[in-house]
PDB file of C-alpha atoms in Angstrom:
ATOM      1  CA  MET A   1     177.054 -28.436 110.934  1.00  0.00           C
ATOM      2  CA  SER A   2     177.583 -30.500 107.698  1.00  0.00           C
ATOM      3  CA  LYS A   3     181.032 -31.211 106.502  1.00  0.00           C
ATOM      4  CA  VAL A   4     180.058 -30.625 103.071  1.00  0.00           C
ATOM      5  CA  LYS A   5     181.452 -27.139 101.980  1.00  0.00           C
ATOM      6  CA  GLU A   6     180.165 -27.049  98.277  1.00  0.00           C
ATOM      7  CA  LEU A   7     177.475 -28.880  96.753  1.00  0.00           C
ATOM      8  CA  PHE A   8     177.158 -28.474  92.926  1.00  0.00           C
ATOM      9  CA  GLY A   9     179.353 -25.405  92.820  1.00  0.00           C
ATOM     10  CA  LEU A  10     177.253 -23.662  95.736  1.00  0.00           C
ATOM     11  CA  TYR A  11     179.008 -22.660  98.873  1.00  0.00           C
ATOM     12  CA  CYS A  12     177.189 -24.110 101.804  1.00  0.00           C
ATOM     13  CA  ASN A  13     176.408 -21.266 103.904  1.00  0.00           C
ATOM     14  CA  ASP A  14     173.304 -20.397 105.752  1.00  0.00           C
ATOM     15  CA  VAL A  15     171.336 -18.827 102.820  1.00  0.00           C
ATOM     16  CA  ALA A  16     172.466 -21.209 100.155  1.00  0.00           C
ATOM     17  CA  ASP A  17     169.392 -22.345  98.016  1.00  0.00           C
ATOM     18  CA  PHE A  18     170.055 -25.902  96.576  1.00  0.00           C
ATOM     19  CA  THR A  19     166.609 -26.254  94.927  1.00  0.00           C
ATOM     20  CA  LEU A  20     167.434 -25.855  91.083  1.00  0.00           C
ATOM     21  CA  ALA A  21     170.915 -27.520  91.450  1.00  0.00           C
ATOM     22  CA  LEU A  22     169.313 -30.667  92.791  1.00  0.00           C
ATOM     23  CA  GLU A  23     166.585 -30.559  90.145  1.00  0.00           C
ATOM     24  CA  THR A  24     169.140 -30.117  87.098  1.00  0.00           C
ATOM     25  CA  GLN A  25     172.380 -31.772  89.023  1.00  0.00           C
ATOM     26  CA  ILE A  26     174.479 -29.616  86.753  1.00  0.00           C
ATOM     27  CA  CYS A  27     178.143 -29.211  87.522  1.00  0.00           C
ATOM     28  CA  PRO A  28     178.723 -25.413  87.042  1.00  0.00           C
ATOM     29  CA  TYR A  29     182.454 -26.308  86.162  1.00  0.00           C
ATOM     30  CA  SER A  30     181.989 -28.578  83.308  1.00  0.00           C
ATOM     31  CA  HIS A  31     178.396 -27.361  82.349  1.00  0.00           C
ATOM     32  CA  LYS A  32     177.417 -31.230  82.172  1.00  0.00           C
ATOM     33  CA  LYS A  33     175.498 -33.364  84.663  1.00  0.00           C
ATOM     34  CA  CYS A  34     177.604 -34.256  87.816  1.00  0.00           C
ATOM     35  CA  TYR A  35     179.253 -37.437  86.920  1.00  0.00           C
ATOM     36  CA  LYS A  36     179.559 -38.755  90.402  1.00  0.00           C
ATOM     37  CA  THR A  37     176.471 -40.860  91.108  1.00  0.00           C
ATOM     38  CA  ARG A  38     175.189 -43.073  93.767  1.00  0.00           C
ATOM     39  CA  LYS A  39     176.202 -46.411  93.027  1.00  0.00           C
ATOM     40  CA  SER A  40     172.534 -47.757  94.236  1.00  0.00           C
ATOM     41  CA  ASP A  41     170.944 -45.166  92.152  1.00  0.00           C
ATOM     42  CA  SER A  42     172.748 -44.049  88.692  1.00  0.00           C
ATOM     43  CA  ASN A  43     170.098 -41.155  88.364  1.00  0.00           C
ATOM     44  CA  THR A  44     171.055 -39.268  91.594  1.00  0.00           C
ATOM     45  CA  ALA A  45     174.171 -37.216  91.398  1.00  0.00           C
ATOM     46  CA  ILE A  46     176.072 -36.760  94.773  1.00  0.00           C
ATOM     47  CA  GLY A  47     177.288 -33.276  93.701  1.00  0.00           C
ATOM     48  CA  THR A  48     179.836 -32.714  96.477  1.00  0.00           C
ATOM     49  CA  CYS A  49     182.855 -30.725  95.375  1.00  0.00           C
ATOM     50  CA  THR A  50     184.508 -29.824  98.447  1.00  0.00           C
ATOM     51  CA  VAL A  51     184.480 -31.287 102.048  1.00  0.00           C
ATOM     52  CA  SER A  52     185.862 -29.833 105.440  1.00  0.00           C
ATOM     53  CA  TYR A  53     188.296 -32.295 106.764  1.00  0.00           C
ATOM     54  CA  GLN A  54     190.846 -31.648 109.591  1.00  0.00           C
ATOM     55  CA  ASP A  55     190.418 -28.021 109.436  1.00  0.00           C
ATOM     56  CA  ASN A  56     191.087 -27.823 105.714  1.00  0.00           C
ATOM     57  CA  ASN A  57     188.511 -27.392 102.775  1.00  0.00           C
ATOM     58  CA  ILE A  58     189.431 -30.577 100.653  1.00  0.00           C
ATOM     59  CA  ILE A  59     188.357 -30.723  96.961  1.00  0.00           C
ATOM     60  CA  ILE A  60     187.311 -34.329  96.127  1.00  0.00           C
ATOM     61  CA  CYS A  61     186.234 -33.779  92.479  1.00  0.00           C
ATOM     62  CA  PRO A  62     188.559 -32.686  89.868  1.00  0.00           C
ATOM     63  CA  ASN A  63     186.098 -30.750  88.057  1.00  0.00           C
ATOM     64  CA  ARG A  64     186.372 -28.113  90.840  1.00  0.00           C
ATOM     65  CA  LEU A  65     189.629 -27.230  89.437  1.00  0.00           C
ATOM     66  CA  LEU A  66     188.090 -25.883  86.502  1.00  0.00           C
ATOM     67  CA  ALA A  67     186.633 -22.744  87.645  1.00  0.00           C
ATOM     68  CA  ASN A  68     187.296 -19.669  85.470  1.00  0.00           C
ATOM     69  CA  ASN A  69     189.946 -21.681  83.761  1.00  0.00           C
ATOM     70  CA  GLN A  70     192.466 -20.204  86.254  1.00  0.00           C
ATOM     71  CA  VAL A  71     194.721 -23.298  86.290  1.00  0.00           C
ATOM     72  CA  PHE A  72     195.117 -23.272  82.579  1.00  0.00           C
ATOM     73  CA  ILE A  73     195.875 -19.432  82.559  1.00  0.00           C
ATOM     74  CA  ASP A  74     198.544 -20.049  85.252  1.00  0.00           C
ATOM     75  CA  CYS A  75     200.429 -22.624  82.731  1.00  0.00           C
ATOM     76  CA  LEU A  76     200.520 -20.222  79.918  1.00  0.00           C
ATOM     77  CA  HIS A  77     204.185 -19.233  80.544  1.00  0.00           C
ATOM     78  CA  LEU A  78     205.120 -22.790  79.780  1.00  0.00           C
ATOM     79  CA  LEU A  79     203.766 -22.333  76.110  1.00  0.00           C
ATOM     80  CA  THR A  80     207.339 -21.175  75.144  1.00  0.00           C
ATOM     81  CA  LEU A  81     206.537 -21.298  71.454  1.00  0.00           C
ATOM     82  CA  HIS A  82     203.274 -19.630  71.685  1.00  0.00           C
ATOM     83  CA  GLU A  83     202.876 -16.115  69.777  1.00  0.00           C
ATOM     84  CA  PRO A  84     200.464 -13.415  69.548  1.00  0.00           C
ATOM     85  CA  GLY A  85     197.643 -14.414  67.252  1.00  0.00           C
ATOM     86  CA  ASN A  86     197.592 -18.125  68.012  1.00  0.00           C
ATOM     87  CA  GLU A  87     194.497 -19.685  69.409  1.00  0.00           C
ATOM     88  CA  LEU A  88     194.337 -21.655  72.705  1.00  0.00           C
ATOM     89  CA  TYR A  89     192.755 -24.910  72.964  1.00  0.00           C
ATOM     90  CA  VAL A  90     192.216 -26.983  76.201  1.00  0.00           C
ATOM     91  CA  ILE A  91     191.669 -30.498  75.200  1.00  0.00           C
ATOM     92  CA  PRO A  92     190.609 -33.520  77.597  1.00  0.00           C
ATOM     93  CA  GLU A  93     191.790 -36.794  77.751  1.00  0.00           C
ATOM     94  CA  VAL A  94     194.711 -37.361  75.218  1.00  0.00           C
ATOM     95  CA  ALA A  95     196.287 -40.779  75.189  1.00  0.00           C
ATOM     96  CA  ILE A  96     200.243 -40.951  75.266  1.00  0.00           C
ATOM     97  CA  PRO A  97     202.719 -44.025  76.387  1.00  0.00           C
ATOM     98  CA  GLY A  98     201.927 -44.139  80.018  1.00  0.00           C
ATOM     99  CA  GLY A  99     198.333 -43.636  79.967  1.00  0.00           C
ATOM    100  CA  ASN A 100     195.772 -40.502  79.293  1.00  0.00           C
ATOM    101  CA  VAL A 101     196.711 -37.120  80.111  1.00  0.00           C
ATOM    102  CA  ASP A 102     193.752 -35.133  81.696  1.00  0.00           C
ATOM    103  CA  TYR A 103     194.042 -32.014  79.232  1.00  0.00           C
ATOM    104  CA  PHE A 104     196.385 -30.666  76.823  1.00  0.00           C
ATOM    105  CA  LEU A 105     196.728 -26.945  76.560  1.00  0.00           C
ATOM    106  CA  VAL A 106     197.550 -26.162  72.817  1.00  0.00           C
ATOM    107  CA  SER A 107     198.677 -23.204  70.949  1.00  0.00           C
ATOM    108  CA  ALA A 108     197.910 -23.610  67.437  1.00  0.00           C
ATOM    109  CA  LYS A 109     197.689 -21.188  64.287  1.00  0.00           C
ATOM    110  CA  ASP A 110     195.488 -21.963  61.027  1.00  0.00           C
ATOM    111  CA  GLY A 111     194.609 -25.593  62.685  1.00  0.00           C
ATOM    112  CA  LYS A 112     198.284 -26.423  62.981  1.00  0.00           C
ATOM    113  CA  VAL A 113     199.874 -27.059  66.386  1.00  0.00           C
ATOM    114  CA  LYS A 114     202.685 -24.823  67.357  1.00  0.00           C
ATOM    115  CA  ASP A 115     203.260 -25.777  70.995  1.00  0.00           C
ATOM    116  CA  PHE A 116     201.472 -27.858  73.757  1.00  0.00           C
ATOM    117  CA  ILE A 117     201.774 -28.719  77.453  1.00  0.00           C
ATOM    118  CA  GLY A 118     200.189 -31.535  79.250  1.00  0.00           C
ATOM    119  CA  ILE A 119     198.144 -30.990  82.415  1.00  0.00           C
ATOM    120  CA  GLU A 120     197.087 -33.642  85.065  1.00  0.00           C
ATOM    121  CA  PHE A 121     194.464 -32.913  87.843  1.00  0.00           C
ATOM    122  CA  GLN A 122     194.760 -34.798  91.127  1.00  0.00           C
ATOM    123  CA  THR A 123     192.047 -34.082  94.042  1.00  0.00           C
ATOM    124  CA  MET A 124     191.634 -36.147  97.064  1.00  0.00           C
ATOM    125  CA  ASP A 125     190.218 -39.613  96.860  1.00  0.00           C
ATOM    126  CA  THR A 126     187.769 -40.426  99.906  1.00  0.00           C
ATOM    127  CA  THR A 127     187.358 -43.626 101.819  1.00  0.00           C
ATOM    128  CA  GLY A 128     183.836 -44.172 103.059  1.00  0.00           C
ATOM    129  CA  THR A 129     180.917 -42.334 101.950  1.00  0.00           C
ATOM    130  CA  VAL A 130     180.149 -38.820 102.008  1.00  0.00           C
ATOM    131  CA  TRP A 131     176.563 -39.337 101.143  1.00  0.00           C
ATOM    132  CA  PRO A 132     175.196 -39.032 104.846  1.00  0.00           C
ATOM    133  CA  GLU A 133     176.939 -35.639 105.194  1.00  0.00           C
ATOM    134  CA  ARG A 134     175.442 -34.542 102.261  1.00  0.00           C
ATOM    135  CA  GLN A 135     171.848 -35.597 103.410  1.00  0.00           C
ATOM    136  CA  ARG A 136     172.530 -33.727 106.938  1.00  0.00           C
ATOM    137  CA  LEU A 137     173.305 -30.435 104.887  1.00  0.00           C
ATOM    138  CA  LEU A 138     170.086 -30.658 103.046  1.00  0.00           C
ATOM    139  CA  LYS A 139     168.128 -31.459 106.224  1.00  0.00           C
ATOM    140  CA  GLU A 140     169.901 -28.369 107.693  1.00  0.00           C
ATOM    141  CA  HIS A 141     168.439 -26.501 104.907  1.00  0.00           C
ATOM    142  CA  GLY A 142     164.658 -27.838 104.990  1.00  0.00           C
ATOM    143  CA  PHE A 143     164.807 -30.734 102.780  1.00  0.00           C
ATOM    144  CA  ASP A 144     162.922 -34.080 103.297  1.00  0.00           C
ATOM    145  CA  VAL A 145     165.653 -36.597 103.726  1.00  0.00           C
ATOM    146  CA  ASP A 146     165.613 -40.295 104.474  1.00  0.00           C
ATOM    147  CA  VAL A 147     166.040 -40.814 108.148  1.00  0.00           C
ATOM    148  CA  ALA A 148     168.287 -43.623 107.483  1.00  0.00           C
ATOM    149  CA  ASP A 149     170.623 -41.550 105.781  1.00  0.00           C
ATOM    150  CA  ILE A 150     171.413 -39.120 108.211  1.00  0.00           C
ATOM    151  CA  ASP A 151     171.521 -41.810 110.990  1.00  0.00           C
ATOM    152  CA  ASN A 152     174.063 -43.581 109.039  1.00  0.00           C
ATOM    153  CA  PRO A 153     177.234 -43.713 111.281  1.00  0.00           C
ATOM    154  CA  ARG A 154     179.685 -44.409 108.261  1.00  0.00           C
ATOM    155  CA  LYS A 155     182.225 -41.515 108.217  1.00  0.00           C
ATOM    156  CA  PHE A 156     184.303 -40.327 105.085  1.00  0.00           C
ATOM    157  CA  GLY A 157     187.943 -40.023 105.342  1.00  0.00           C
ATOM    158  CA  MET A 158     190.920 -39.203 103.104  1.00  0.00           C
ATOM    159  CA  ASN A 159     192.905 -41.837 101.377  1.00  0.00           C
ATOM    160  CA  TRP A 160     196.299 -39.723 101.085  1.00  0.00           C
ATOM    161  CA  LYS A 161     198.623 -42.479 100.868  1.00  0.00           C
ATOM    162  CA  MET A 162     197.353 -44.368  97.669  1.00  0.00           C
ATOM    163  CA  THR A 163     196.264 -41.073  96.134  1.00  0.00           C
ATOM    164  CA  ALA A 164     200.008 -39.751  96.337  1.00  0.00           C
ATOM    165  CA  LYS A 165     201.546 -42.958  95.372  1.00  0.00           C
ATOM    166  CA  THR A 166     199.319 -43.386  92.251  1.00  0.00           C
ATOM    167  CA  ILE A 167     199.704 -39.992  90.867  1.00  0.00           C
ATOM    168  CA  LEU A 168     203.366 -39.695  91.466  1.00  0.00           C
ATOM    169  CA  ILE A 169     203.961 -42.915  89.728  1.00  0.00           C
ATOM    170  CA  GLN A 170     201.636 -41.896  86.809  1.00  0.00           C
ATOM    171  CA  MET A 171     203.505 -38.461  86.655  1.00  0.00           C
ATOM    172  CA  HIS A 172     206.819 -40.681  86.280  1.00  0.00           C
ATOM    173  CA  HIS A 173     205.413 -42.971  83.645  1.00  0.00           C
ATOM    174  CA  LYS A 174     204.385 -39.832  81.787  1.00  0.00           C
ATOM    175  CA  SER A 175     207.089 -37.444  82.364  1.00  0.00           C
ATOM    176  CA  GLU A 176     209.542 -39.122  80.410  1.00  0.00           C
ATOM    177  CA  THR A 177     207.573 -38.981  77.317  1.00  0.00           C
ATOM    178  CA  PHE A 178     207.156 -35.091  77.758  1.00  0.00           C
ATOM    179  CA  GLU A 179     211.073 -34.836  78.471  1.00  0.00           C
ATOM    180  CA  ASN A 180     211.915 -36.621  75.291  1.00  0.00           C
ATOM    181  CA  LEU A 181     209.796 -34.173  73.559  1.00  0.00           C
ATOM    182  CA  ASN A 182     211.296 -31.150  75.177  1.00  0.00           C
ATOM    183  CA  LYS A 183     207.653 -30.311  76.416  1.00  0.00           C
ATOM    184  CA  HIS A 184     206.216 -29.520  79.811  1.00  0.00           C
ATOM    185  CA  LEU A 185     203.745 -31.510  81.965  1.00  0.00           C
ATOM    186  CA  VAL A 186     202.013 -29.940  84.724  1.00  0.00           C
ATOM    187  CA  LEU A 187     200.380 -31.760  87.882  1.00  0.00           C
ATOM    188  CA  ILE A 188     197.586 -29.537  89.512  1.00  0.00           C
ATOM    189  CA  ILE A 189     196.985 -30.330  93.329  1.00  0.00           C
ATOM    190  CA  GLN A 190     195.775 -28.669  96.324  1.00  0.00           C
ATOM    191  CA  LYS A 191     197.827 -27.325  99.314  1.00  0.00           C
ATOM    192  CA  PRO A 192     197.184 -29.579 101.915  1.00  0.00           C
ATOM    193  CA  PHE A 193     197.724 -32.841  99.451  1.00  0.00           C
ATOM    194  CA  PHE A 194     201.165 -31.103  98.196  1.00  0.00           C
ATOM    195  CA  SER A 195     202.107 -30.791 101.821  1.00  0.00           C
ATOM    196  CA  TYR A 196     201.357 -34.370 102.640  1.00  0.00           C
ATOM    197  CA  ILE A 197     203.675 -35.410  99.695  1.00  0.00           C
ATOM    198  CA  ASN A 198     206.397 -33.420 100.727  1.00  0.00           C
ATOM    199  CA  LYS A 199     206.595 -34.848 104.073  1.00  0.00           C
ATOM    200  CA  GLN A 200     205.875 -38.464 102.928  1.00  0.00           C
ATOM    201  CA  PHE A 201     208.120 -38.767 100.023  1.00  0.00           C
ATOM    202  CA  SER A 202     211.589 -37.604  99.117  1.00  0.00           C
ATOM    203  CA  PHE A 203     210.972 -34.139  97.946  1.00  0.00           C
ATOM    204  CA  ALA A 204     213.747 -32.226  99.217  1.00  0.00           C
ATOM    205  CA  HIS A 205     215.623 -31.858  96.192  1.00  0.00           C
ATOM    206  CA  ILE A 206     212.181 -30.354  94.199  1.00  0.00           C
ATOM    207  CA  LYS A 207     212.624 -26.736  94.954  1.00  0.00           C
ATOM    208  CA  GLY A 208     211.393 -23.472  93.189  1.00  0.00           C
ATOM    209  CA  ALA A 209     210.227 -23.642  89.510  1.00  0.00           C
ATOM    210  CA  ARG A 210     212.144 -23.283  86.290  1.00  0.00           C
ATOM    211  CA  VAL A 211     210.599 -23.132  82.997  1.00  0.00           C
ATOM    212  CA  GLY A 212     213.174 -25.090  81.441  1.00  0.00           C
ATOM    213  CA  ASP A 213     212.239 -28.295  83.660  1.00  0.00           C
ATOM    214  CA  PRO A 214     209.897 -30.687  82.006  1.00  0.00           C
ATOM    215  CA  VAL A 215     207.780 -31.484  85.057  1.00  0.00           C
ATOM    216  CA  HIS A 216     205.872 -28.956  87.165  1.00  0.00           C
ATOM    217  CA  ILE A 217     203.888 -29.085  90.146  1.00  0.00           C
ATOM    218  CA  HIS A 218     201.273 -26.142  90.815  1.00  0.00           C
ATOM    219  CA  SER A 219     199.682 -26.253  94.311  1.00  0.00           C
ATOM    220  CA  TYR A 220     196.661 -24.101  94.968  1.00  0.00           C
ATOM    221  CA  ASP A 221     195.023 -22.905  98.177  1.00  0.00           C
ATOM    222  CA  LEU A 222     191.100 -22.750  98.622  1.00  0.00           C
ATOM    223  CA  LYS A 223     190.118 -19.894 100.671  1.00  0.00           C
ATOM    224  CA  GLU A 224     187.047 -18.229 101.359  1.00  0.00           C
ATOM    225  CA  LYS A 225     186.618 -14.841  99.706  1.00  0.00           C
ATOM    226  CA  ASP A 226     183.540 -12.650  99.198  1.00  0.00           C
ATOM    227  CA  ASN A 227     181.197 -15.645 100.788  1.00  0.00           C
ATOM    228  CA  HIS A 228     182.561 -18.196  98.492  1.00  0.00           C
ATOM    229  CA  LEU A 229     185.813 -20.631  98.236  1.00  0.00           C
ATOM    230  CA  LYS A 230     188.296 -19.423  95.832  1.00  0.00           C
ATOM    231  CA  LEU A 231     191.165 -21.003  94.339  1.00  0.00           C
ATOM    232  CA  SER A 232     194.525 -19.222  94.081  1.00  0.00           C
ATOM    233  CA  LEU A 233     197.976 -20.505  93.184  1.00  0.00           C
ATOM    234  CA  ASP A 234     200.140 -21.148  96.461  1.00  0.00           C
ATOM    235  CA  THR A 235     203.285 -22.803  95.400  1.00  0.00           C
ATOM    236  CA  ARG A 236     205.160 -23.772  92.049  1.00  0.00           C
ATOM    237  CA  VAL A 237     207.892 -26.318  91.974  1.00  0.00           C
ATOM    238  CA  SER A 238     209.451 -28.199  89.051  1.00  0.00           C
ATOM    239  CA  THR A 239     211.800 -31.104  88.195  1.00  0.00           C
ATOM    240  CA  ASP A 240     212.400 -33.790  85.502  1.00  0.00           C
ATOM    241  CA  SER A 241     211.571 -37.359  85.208  1.00  0.00           C
ATOM    242  CA  ASN A 242     214.758 -38.354  87.442  1.00  0.00           C
ATOM    243  CA  GLY A 243     213.510 -36.041  90.118  1.00  0.00           C
ATOM    244  CA  ILE A 244     210.204 -37.759  90.114  1.00  0.00           C
ATOM    245  CA  ALA A 245     211.921 -40.962  90.191  1.00  0.00           C
ATOM    246  CA  GLU A 246     214.121 -40.088  92.832  1.00  0.00           C
ATOM    247  CA  SER A 247     211.166 -39.105  95.103  1.00  0.00           C
ATOM    248  CA  LEU A 248     209.640 -42.780  94.568  1.00  0.00           C
ATOM    249  CA  GLY A 249     212.626 -44.884  94.038  1.00  0.00           C
ATOM    250  CA  LEU A 250     211.409 -45.941  90.506  1.00  0.00           C
ATOM    251  CA  ASN A 251     212.450 -46.149  87.177  1.00  0.00           C
ATOM    252  CA  ALA A 252     210.808 -46.516  83.692  1.00  0.00           C
ATOM    253  CA  GLN A 253     210.727 -45.441  79.964  1.00  0.00           C
ATOM    254  CA  ALA A 254     208.439 -44.133  77.601  1.00  0.00           C
ATOM    255  CA  LYS A 255     209.254 -43.105  74.129  1.00  0.00           C
ATOM    256  CA  VAL A 256     206.894 -41.526  71.591  1.00  0.00           C
ATOM    257  CA  GLU A 257     207.115 -39.472  68.551  1.00  0.00           C
ATOM    258  CA  LEU A 258     206.384 -35.649  68.511  1.00  0.00           C
ATOM    259  CA  ALA A 259     204.625 -36.016  65.290  1.00  0.00           C
ATOM    260  CA  ASP A 260     202.307 -38.604  66.743  1.00  0.00           C
ATOM    261  CA  ILE A 261     200.913 -36.312  69.481  1.00  0.00           C
ATOM    262  CA  ILE A 262     200.434 -33.577  67.040  1.00  0.00           C
ATOM    263  CA  VAL A 263     198.313 -35.610  64.660  1.00  0.00           C
ATOM    264  CA  THR A 264     196.197 -36.609  67.746  1.00  0.00           C
ATOM    265  CA  LEU A 265     195.900 -32.935  68.967  1.00  0.00           C
ATOM    266  CA  GLU A 266     195.115 -31.382  65.514  1.00  0.00           C
ATOM    267  CA  GLN A 267     192.311 -33.730  65.027  1.00  0.00           C
ATOM    268  CA  LYS A 268     190.635 -32.204  68.308  1.00  0.00           C
ATOM    269  CA  LEU A 269     191.163 -28.658  67.392  1.00  0.00           C
ATOM    270  CA  SER A 270     187.497 -27.480  67.527  1.00  0.00           C
ATOM    271  CA  ASP A 271     185.512 -24.694  68.993  1.00  0.00           C
ATOM    272  CA  GLU A 272     184.236 -26.974  71.860  1.00  0.00           C
ATOM    273  CA  TYR A 273     187.819 -26.803  73.261  1.00  0.00           C
ATOM    274  CA  ARG A 274     188.553 -23.214  72.820  1.00  0.00           C
ATOM    275  CA  LEU A 275     190.092 -21.776  75.973  1.00  0.00           C
ATOM    276  CA  SER A 276     187.853 -18.941  77.181  1.00  0.00           C
ATOM    277  CA  ILE A 277     189.396 -16.299  79.388  1.00  0.00           C
ATOM    278  CA  VAL A 278     186.611 -14.763  81.480  1.00  0.00           C
TER     279      VAL A 278
END
């Protein structure tokens, strides 16, 4: 049985039909062509959203977290200045000191920003290649695949340590910016990864979730329901930049003016980024 659990957003059960997905290569979460392509063939998208690893369904593509906009909806309470009548926007890839932030959830009125929060996605980085497992899945479903692919002995793994250290350092660098602005920064991760960082880093001091804290971590479970995999919020915790630094033993500073970020966001308030709640 293949270890690929979702391909182009389709749950890999016995009756799944991948024909159209393989032709279009469209990600159902971004509504664009899957950006993960083979190094040897840039026209072929790999399309693997989720894999089975050590009895867990592990998301390996950040776009999978976009399903139904649920992760953004679960952050709405942190827009403390949002009011009825304001419009909501989800704006991708905004640069701040410390690096780009994956998304900004923005509350605006008449083209003016009233409040915002930053949201970072972190899914698991893999070691090795998932391609042989993908091809085995397709063979199981009757597709012709290269024998060399399915006979490939290479296996994939999870790069837990590097993924954890990288995202926590990034969160620390960016958290001071948001803390100085009295705004919130949210990290969206999956339950197995949250369990890992709790065990491997000093997280004993990070407990519970308080709206007043600038840094929040939302951990999601991924469970089978109605013959598909569904994201559900499992755990919320919060802290500040010092809390993240304590977990890593690091120290950094990042200063930025609120007006600078607002100007950047207001330039991107377009219908393309309006938040749709379905």
